[in-house]
């Protein structure tokens, strides 16, 4: 099992460009999450998908959109990148949306917006 | 609103000594509490969790954590630190609606030989 995979690993964008971060899991999990990690701020939830066919906003959704393409895949799109979106992005998955389950994290995408 | 605080940005410990990484939380209702570890340029790895029951929870790599409801704390501990324990540690509380995690800001643990 690969677990949670993310592509790309690194990306540099110019302000105003768009891109999509890809995430896939092979653990048959129902719930998937996108977080961003900034120094001194821990991880903050951007969007999540409790189950296939549903998506909801997290703590910091502005400037992002998501698509739950199928049970395995959950993508994050930046329509018009801004320097404030420079961050490390992590995708995670969990068996169910119940809070008692731990989440499994991907290796991250390091994004720089110039 | 739920929140998590890790009061120390950095903890320095000598190898072989006990270590403690502190975490306090604020939640309504019964908390689900987690510890994750992040090694450089890697994703987060689950260490342990408290859901209910025994206040002392044992996890991976010899780590344990003590849930204290009266002090709203969930400190991470290890009796004897290893250099390889050096990493960034995150405490988190889970929201039962959607399983969303709320993280503390992280504590950098440095274990010196």
PDB file of N, CA and C in Angstrom, chain A residues 31 33 35 37 40-45 48 50 57-58 90 97-103 105-108 110, chain B residues 32 34 36 38 41-46 49 51 88 90 94-106:
ATOM      1  N   UNK A  31     -13.116   9.536   4.207  1.00  0.00           N
ATOM      2  CA  UNK A  31     -12.932  10.966   4.479  1.00  0.00           C
ATOM      3  C   UNK A  31     -11.542  11.430   4.054  1.00  0.00           C
ATOM      4  N   UNK A  33      -8.960  15.174   3.581  1.00  0.00           N
ATOM      5  CA  UNK A  33      -8.754  16.513   4.136  1.00  0.00           C
ATOM      6  C   UNK A  33      -7.577  17.202   3.440  1.00  0.00           C
ATOM      7  N   UNK A  35      -4.879  20.332   4.369  1.00  0.00           N
ATOM      8  CA  UNK A  35      -4.353  21.264   5.361  1.00  0.00           C
ATOM      9  C   UNK A  35      -3.212  22.068   4.737  1.00  0.00           C
ATOM     10  N   UNK A  37       0.384  24.094   6.132  1.00  0.00           N
ATOM     11  CA  UNK A  37       1.276  24.238   7.273  1.00  0.00           C
ATOM     12  C   UNK A  37       2.140  25.460   7.083  1.00  0.00           C
ATOM     13  N   UNK A  40       5.085  28.172  12.824  1.00  0.00           N
ATOM     14  CA  UNK A  40       4.526  28.728  14.048  1.00  0.00           C
ATOM     15  C   UNK A  40       3.008  28.690  14.137  1.00  0.00           C
ATOM     16  N   UNK A  41       2.370  28.087  13.124  1.00  0.00           N
ATOM     17  CA  UNK A  41       0.899  28.096  13.129  1.00  0.00           C
ATOM     18  C   UNK A  41       0.311  26.699  13.090  1.00  0.00           C
ATOM     19  N   UNK A  42       1.134  25.689  13.137  1.00  0.00           N
ATOM     20  CA  UNK A  42       0.604  24.337  13.049  1.00  0.00           C
ATOM     21  C   UNK A  42      -0.006  24.091  11.682  1.00  0.00           C
ATOM     22  N   UNK A  43      -0.936  23.173  11.627  1.00  0.00           N
ATOM     23  CA  UNK A  43      -1.649  22.885  10.393  1.00  0.00           C
ATOM     24  C   UNK A  43      -3.063  23.446  10.518  1.00  0.00           C
ATOM     25  N   UNK A  44      -3.547  24.017   9.447  1.00  0.00           N
ATOM     26  CA  UNK A  44      -4.907  24.561   9.420  1.00  0.00           C
ATOM     27  C   UNK A  44      -5.691  23.921   8.283  1.00  0.00           C
ATOM     28  N   UNK A  45      -6.936  23.574   8.582  1.00  0.00           N
ATOM     29  CA  UNK A  45      -7.773  22.870   7.625  1.00  0.00           C
ATOM     30  C   UNK A  45      -8.295  23.824   6.568  1.00  0.00           C
ATOM     31  N   UNK A  48     -12.476  19.861   3.503  1.00  0.00           N
ATOM     32  CA  UNK A  48     -12.521  18.441   3.747  1.00  0.00           C
ATOM     33  C   UNK A  48     -13.705  17.819   3.028  1.00  0.00           C
ATOM     34  N   UNK A  50     -16.110  14.656   3.919  1.00  0.00           N
ATOM     35  CA  UNK A  50     -16.453  13.624   4.896  1.00  0.00           C
ATOM     36  C   UNK A  50     -16.736  12.287   4.207  1.00  0.00           C
ATOM     37  N   UNK A  57     -16.135  23.514   3.775  1.00  0.00           N
ATOM     38  CA  UNK A  57     -15.054  24.442   4.085  1.00  0.00           C
ATOM     39  C   UNK A  57     -14.477  24.154   5.468  1.00  0.00           C
ATOM     40  N   UNK A  58     -13.179  24.396   5.560  1.00  0.00           N
ATOM     41  CA  UNK A  58     -12.517  24.334   6.842  1.00  0.00           C
ATOM     42  C   UNK A  58     -12.276  25.721   7.399  1.00  0.00           C
ATOM     43  N   UNK A  90      -0.704  19.623   2.891  1.00  0.00           N
ATOM     44  CA  UNK A  90      -0.808  18.208   3.221  1.00  0.00           C
ATOM     45  C   UNK A  90      -2.229  17.726   2.975  1.00  0.00           C
ATOM     46  N   UNK A  97     -15.646   9.915   8.985  1.00  0.00           N
ATOM     47  CA  UNK A  97     -15.561  11.278   9.519  1.00  0.00           C
ATOM     48  C   UNK A  97     -15.706  11.351  11.036  1.00  0.00           C
ATOM     49  N   UNK A  98     -15.785  10.207  11.696  1.00  0.00           N
ATOM     50  CA  UNK A  98     -15.864  10.249  13.145  1.00  0.00           C
ATOM     51  C   UNK A  98     -14.544  10.728  13.720  1.00  0.00           C
ATOM     52  N   UNK A  99     -14.628  11.568  14.691  1.00  0.00           N
ATOM     53  CA  UNK A  99     -13.434  12.210  15.232  1.00  0.00           C
ATOM     54  C   UNK A  99     -12.506  11.288  15.985  1.00  0.00           C
ATOM     55  N   UNK A 100     -12.936  10.077  16.292  1.00  0.00           N
ATOM     56  CA  UNK A 100     -12.108   9.164  17.072  1.00  0.00           C
ATOM     57  C   UNK A 100     -11.059   8.445  16.230  1.00  0.00           C
ATOM     58  N   UNK A 101     -11.094   8.612  14.911  1.00  0.00           N
ATOM     59  CA  UNK A 101     -10.140   7.936  14.040  1.00  0.00           C
ATOM     60  C   UNK A 101      -8.955   8.851  13.723  1.00  0.00           C
ATOM     61  N   UNK A 102      -7.755   8.267  13.738  1.00  0.00           N
ATOM     62  CA  UNK A 102      -6.603   9.062  13.353  1.00  0.00           C
ATOM     63  C   UNK A 102      -6.573   9.244  11.850  1.00  0.00           C
ATOM     64  N   UNK A 103      -5.902  10.311  11.426  1.00  0.00           N
ATOM     65  CA  UNK A 103      -5.761  10.599  10.007  1.00  0.00           C
ATOM     66  C   UNK A 103      -4.384  10.158   9.523  1.00  0.00           C
ATOM     67  N   UNK A 105      -1.466  10.933   6.724  1.00  0.00           N
ATOM     68  CA  UNK A 105      -1.027  12.090   5.955  1.00  0.00           C
ATOM     69  C   UNK A 105      -0.129  11.701   4.787  1.00  0.00           C
ATOM     70  N   UNK A 106      -0.234  12.486   3.709  1.00  0.00           N
ATOM     71  CA  UNK A 106       0.684  12.374   2.592  1.00  0.00           C
ATOM     72  C   UNK A 106       1.975  13.112   2.882  1.00  0.00           C
ATOM     73  N   UNK A 107       2.943  13.042   1.942  1.00  0.00           N
ATOM     74  CA  UNK A 107       4.262  13.628   2.167  1.00  0.00           C
ATOM     75  C   UNK A 107       4.306  15.144   2.003  1.00  0.00           C
ATOM     76  N   UNK A 108       3.269  15.727   1.433  1.00  0.00           N
ATOM     77  CA  UNK A 108       3.220  17.184   1.320  1.00  0.00           C
ATOM     78  C   UNK A 108       3.633  17.713  -0.039  1.00  0.00           C
ATOM     79  N   UNK A 110       5.263  21.357  -1.407  1.00  0.00           N
ATOM     80  CA  UNK A 110       5.827  22.655  -1.003  1.00  0.00           C
ATOM     81  C   UNK A 110       5.594  23.637  -2.138  1.00  0.00           C
TER      82      UNK A 110
ATOM     83  N   UNK B  32     -11.463  14.221  21.857  1.00  0.00           N
ATOM     84  CA  UNK B  32     -10.620  13.222  21.223  1.00  0.00           C
ATOM     85  C   UNK B  32      -9.276  13.919  20.985  1.00  0.00           C
ATOM     86  N   UNK B  34      -5.001  13.829  20.135  1.00  0.00           N
ATOM     87  CA  UNK B  34      -4.019  13.117  19.331  1.00  0.00           C
ATOM     88  C   UNK B  34      -2.635  13.760  19.474  1.00  0.00           C
ATOM     89  N   UNK B  36       0.861  13.797  16.966  1.00  0.00           N
ATOM     90  CA  UNK B  36       1.507  13.441  15.709  1.00  0.00           C
ATOM     91  C   UNK B  36       2.961  13.918  15.751  1.00  0.00           C
ATOM     92  N   UNK B  38       6.371  14.903  13.167  1.00  0.00           N
ATOM     93  CA  UNK B  38       6.794  15.225  11.799  1.00  0.00           C
ATOM     94  C   UNK B  38       8.312  15.292  11.762  1.00  0.00           C
ATOM     95  N   UNK B  41      10.982  17.389   6.347  1.00  0.00           N
ATOM     96  CA  UNK B  41      10.551  17.175   4.954  1.00  0.00           C
ATOM     97  C   UNK B  41       9.679  15.931   4.800  1.00  0.00           C
ATOM     98  N   UNK B  42       8.920  15.611   5.823  1.00  0.00           N
ATOM     99  CA  UNK B  42       8.027  14.460   5.762  1.00  0.00           C
ATOM    100  C   UNK B  42       6.620  14.878   6.169  1.00  0.00           C
ATOM    101  N   UNK B  43       5.667  14.012   5.915  1.00  0.00           N
ATOM    102  CA  UNK B  43       4.308  14.213   6.409  1.00  0.00           C
ATOM    103  C   UNK B  43       4.206  13.874   7.883  1.00  0.00           C
ATOM    104  N   UNK B  44       3.025  14.061   8.445  1.00  0.00           N
ATOM    105  CA  UNK B  44       2.804  13.766   9.851  1.00  0.00           C
ATOM    106  C   UNK B  44       2.534  12.284  10.056  1.00  0.00           C
ATOM    107  N   UNK B  45       3.071  11.769  11.157  1.00  0.00           N
ATOM    108  CA  UNK B  45       2.822  10.378  11.519  1.00  0.00           C
ATOM    109  C   UNK B  45       2.085  10.333  12.850  1.00  0.00           C
ATOM    110  N   UNK B  46       1.086   9.479  12.928  1.00  0.00           N
ATOM    111  CA  UNK B  46       0.306   9.316  14.138  1.00  0.00           C
ATOM    112  C   UNK B  46       1.137   8.634  15.215  1.00  0.00           C
ATOM    113  N   UNK B  49      -3.416   8.341  20.676  1.00  0.00           N
ATOM    114  CA  UNK B  49      -4.650   9.110  20.835  1.00  0.00           C
ATOM    115  C   UNK B  49      -5.339   8.739  22.133  1.00  0.00           C
ATOM    116  N   UNK B  51      -9.217   8.537  23.476  1.00  0.00           N
ATOM    117  CA  UNK B  51     -10.644   8.597  23.111  1.00  0.00           C
ATOM    118  C   UNK B  51     -11.490   8.529  24.377  1.00  0.00           C
ATOM    119  N   UNK B  88       9.482  17.478  15.048  1.00  0.00           N
ATOM    120  CA  UNK B  88       8.436  18.449  15.380  1.00  0.00           C
ATOM    121  C   UNK B  88       7.202  17.675  15.827  1.00  0.00           C
ATOM    122  N   UNK B  90       3.190  17.607  17.188  1.00  0.00           N
ATOM    123  CA  UNK B  90       1.930  18.337  17.166  1.00  0.00           C
ATOM    124  C   UNK B  90       0.891  17.625  18.017  1.00  0.00           C
ATOM    125  N   UNK B  94      -9.821  16.595  17.936  1.00  0.00           N
ATOM    126  CA  UNK B  94     -10.666  16.267  16.799  1.00  0.00           C
ATOM    127  C   UNK B  94     -12.094  16.708  17.034  1.00  0.00           C
ATOM    128  N   UNK B  95     -12.698  17.156  15.950  1.00  0.00           N
ATOM    129  CA  UNK B  95     -14.102  17.563  15.948  1.00  0.00           C
ATOM    130  C   UNK B  95     -14.913  16.380  15.460  1.00  0.00           C
ATOM    131  N   UNK B  96     -15.919  15.981  16.208  1.00  0.00           N
ATOM    132  CA  UNK B  96     -16.657  14.789  15.811  1.00  0.00           C
ATOM    133  C   UNK B  96     -17.498  15.025  14.560  1.00  0.00           C
ATOM    134  N   UNK B  97     -17.736  16.254  14.215  1.00  0.00           N
ATOM    135  CA  UNK B  97     -18.450  16.554  12.985  1.00  0.00           C
ATOM    136  C   UNK B  97     -17.444  16.650  11.840  1.00  0.00           C
ATOM    137  N   UNK B  98     -17.286  15.548  11.140  1.00  0.00           N
ATOM    138  CA  UNK B  98     -16.376  15.554  10.004  1.00  0.00           C
ATOM    139  C   UNK B  98     -14.974  15.092  10.330  1.00  0.00           C
ATOM    140  N   UNK B  99     -14.680  14.882  11.594  1.00  0.00           N
ATOM    141  CA  UNK B  99     -13.357  14.416  11.991  1.00  0.00           C
ATOM    142  C   UNK B  99     -12.268  15.438  11.794  1.00  0.00           C
ATOM    143  N   UNK B 100     -12.634  16.706  11.729  1.00  0.00           N
ATOM    144  CA  UNK B 100     -11.638  17.750  11.494  1.00  0.00           C
ATOM    145  C   UNK B 100     -10.667  17.839  12.660  1.00  0.00           C
ATOM    146  N   UNK B 101      -9.377  17.995  12.351  1.00  0.00           N
ATOM    147  CA  UNK B 101      -8.363  18.145  13.379  1.00  0.00           C
ATOM    148  C   UNK B 101      -8.014  19.620  13.567  1.00  0.00           C
ATOM    149  N   UNK B 102      -7.901  20.025  14.833  1.00  0.00           N
ATOM    150  CA  UNK B 102      -7.401  21.351  15.179  1.00  0.00           C
ATOM    151  C   UNK B 102      -6.063  21.142  15.862  1.00  0.00           C
ATOM    152  N   UNK B 103      -5.022  21.756  15.288  1.00  0.00           N
ATOM    153  CA  UNK B 103      -3.667  21.506  15.737  1.00  0.00           C
ATOM    154  C   UNK B 103      -3.145  22.622  16.630  1.00  0.00           C
ATOM    155  N   UNK B 104      -2.257  22.246  17.555  1.00  0.00           N
ATOM    156  CA  UNK B 104      -1.417  23.224  18.205  1.00  0.00           C
ATOM    157  C   UNK B 104      -0.349  23.698  17.239  1.00  0.00           C
ATOM    158  N   UNK B 105       0.441  24.661  17.670  1.00  0.00           N
ATOM    159  CA  UNK B 105       1.416  25.259  16.761  1.00  0.00           C
ATOM    160  C   UNK B 105       2.674  24.420  16.594  1.00  0.00           C
ATOM    161  N   UNK B 106       2.807  23.378  17.384  1.00  0.00           N
ATOM    162  CA  UNK B 106       3.960  22.498  17.250  1.00  0.00           C
ATOM    163  C   UNK B 106       5.071  22.815  18.231  1.00  0.00           C
TER     164      UNK B 106
END
